PDB file of C-alpha atoms in Angstrom:
ATOM      1  CA  UNK A 944       0.000   0.000   0.000  1.00 96.00           C
ATOM      2  CA  UNK A 945       1.349   3.396  -0.943  1.00 97.00           C
ATOM      3  CA  UNK A 946       1.492   5.666   2.102  1.00 97.00           C
ATOM      4  CA  UNK A 947       3.123   8.733   0.545  1.00 98.00           C
ATOM      5  CA  UNK A 948       2.030   9.588  -2.978  1.00 97.00           C
ATOM      6  CA  UNK A 949       4.660  12.318  -3.395  1.00 97.00           C
ATOM      7  CA  UNK A 950       7.667  10.088  -2.690  1.00 97.00           C
ATOM      8  CA  UNK A 951       5.995   6.748  -3.483  1.00 98.00           C
ATOM      9  CA  UNK A 952       6.663   5.360  -0.007  1.00 98.00           C
ATOM     10  CA  UNK A 953       4.874   2.134   0.859  1.00 98.00           C
ATOM     11  CA  UNK A 954       3.875   0.564   4.145  1.00 97.00           C
ATOM     12  CA  UNK A 955       6.674  -1.945   3.510  1.00 98.00           C
ATOM     13  CA  UNK A 956       9.155   0.937   3.330  1.00 98.00           C
ATOM     14  CA  UNK A 957       7.874   2.172   6.698  1.00 98.00           C
ATOM     15  CA  UNK A 958       8.158  -1.337   8.161  1.00 96.00           C
ATOM     16  CA  UNK A 959      11.715  -1.606   6.812  1.00 97.00           C
ATOM     17  CA  UNK A 960      12.649   1.733   8.390  1.00 98.00           C
ATOM     18  CA  UNK A 961      11.261   0.565  11.726  1.00 97.00           C
ATOM     19  CA  UNK A 962      13.109  -2.741  11.426  1.00 95.00           C
ATOM     20  CA  UNK A 963      16.302  -0.791  10.702  1.00 97.00           C
ATOM     21  CA  UNK A 964      15.960   1.104  13.962  1.00 96.00           C
ATOM     22  CA  UNK A 965      13.732   4.116  13.301  1.00 96.00           C
ATOM     23  CA  UNK A 966      11.743   4.660  16.501  1.00 93.00           C
ATOM     24  CA  UNK A 967       9.763   7.833  15.821  1.00 96.00           C
ATOM     25  CA  UNK A 968       7.570   9.300  13.107  1.00 97.00           C
ATOM     26  CA  UNK A 969      10.318  11.804  12.327  1.00 97.00           C
ATOM     27  CA  UNK A 970      12.946   9.096  12.010  1.00 98.00           C
ATOM     28  CA  UNK A 971      10.713   7.084   9.688  1.00 98.00           C
ATOM     29  CA  UNK A 972      10.032  10.158   7.559  1.00 98.00           C
ATOM     30  CA  UNK A 973      13.733  11.008   7.330  1.00 97.00           C
ATOM     31  CA  UNK A 974      14.569   7.415   6.447  1.00 97.00           C
ATOM     32  CA  UNK A 975      11.870   6.900   3.825  1.00 98.00           C
ATOM     33  CA  UNK A 976      11.324  10.417   2.504  1.00 97.00           C
ATOM     34  CA  UNK A 977       7.642  10.325   3.472  1.00 98.00           C
ATOM     35  CA  UNK A 978       5.958  13.593   4.492  1.00 97.00           C
ATOM     36  CA  UNK A 979       8.787  15.665   3.048  1.00 96.00           C
ATOM     37  CA  UNK A 980       6.690  17.374   0.349  1.00 96.00           C
ATOM     38  CA  UNK A 981       2.982  18.014   0.962  1.00 97.00           C
ATOM     39  CA  UNK A 982       2.882  16.257   4.354  1.00 96.00           C
ATOM     40  CA  UNK A 983      -0.592  14.830   3.879  1.00 97.00           C
ATOM     41  CA  UNK A 984       0.697  11.313   4.620  1.00 98.00           C
ATOM     42  CA  UNK A 985       1.992  12.154   8.087  1.00 98.00           C
ATOM     43  CA  UNK A 986      -1.103  10.726   9.800  1.00 98.00           C
ATOM     44  CA  UNK A 987      -0.772   7.454   7.891  1.00 97.00           C
ATOM     45  CA  UNK A 988       2.907   7.228   8.835  1.00 98.00           C
ATOM     46  CA  UNK A 989       2.025   8.001  12.447  1.00 98.00           C
ATOM     47  CA  UNK A 990      -0.625   5.238  12.464  1.00 98.00           C
ATOM     48  CA  UNK A 991       1.849   2.703  11.059  1.00 97.00           C
ATOM     49  CA  UNK A 992       4.483   3.642  13.639  1.00 97.00           C
ATOM     50  CA  UNK A 993       1.892   3.359  16.419  1.00 97.00           C
ATOM     51  CA  UNK A 994       0.755  -0.058  15.144  1.00 96.00           C
ATOM     52  CA  UNK A 995       4.381  -1.200  15.091  1.00 95.00           C
ATOM     53  CA  UNK A 996       4.928  -0.073  18.687  1.00 94.00           C
ATOM     54  CA  UNK A 997       1.693  -1.770  19.791  1.00 95.00           C
ATOM     55  CA  UNK A 998       2.843  -5.054  18.191  1.00 92.00           C
ATOM     56  CA  UNK A 999       6.212  -4.730  19.924  1.00 89.00           C
ATOM     57  CA  UNK A1000       4.513  -4.154  23.298  1.00 90.00           C
ATOM     58  CA  UNK A1001       2.236  -7.159  22.739  1.00 92.00           C
ATOM     59  CA  UNK A1002       5.273  -9.351  22.051  1.00 87.00           C
ATOM     60  CA  UNK A1003       6.996  -8.054  25.180  1.00 88.00           C
ATOM     61  CA  UNK A1004       3.886  -8.728  27.284  1.00 89.00           C
ATOM     62  CA  UNK A1005       3.595 -12.234  25.816  1.00 89.00           C
ATOM     63  CA  UNK A1006       7.288 -12.903  26.451  1.00 85.00           C
ATOM     64  CA  UNK A1007       6.943 -11.596  30.003  1.00 81.00           C
ATOM     65  CA  UNK A1008       3.906 -13.762  30.642  1.00 72.00           C
ATOM     66  CA  UNK A1009       5.773 -16.842  29.440  1.00 65.00           C
ATOM     67  CA  UNK A1010       8.664 -16.361  31.830  1.00 61.00           C
TER      68      UNK A1010
END
């Protein structure tokens, strides 16, 4: 799915940036180029970053529950 029409950034690009260590919306935008032109995609990028962090927290809770 294309997240940023201006720079043709996909949700996979955002996931790759997060996997490479980006931990904030700004870091993802700098890494992918999203939201650098019109900025209308910033809310989509923010939602993807939030979903990523929620998945990470769920994994941590599951790992903590198992130990």
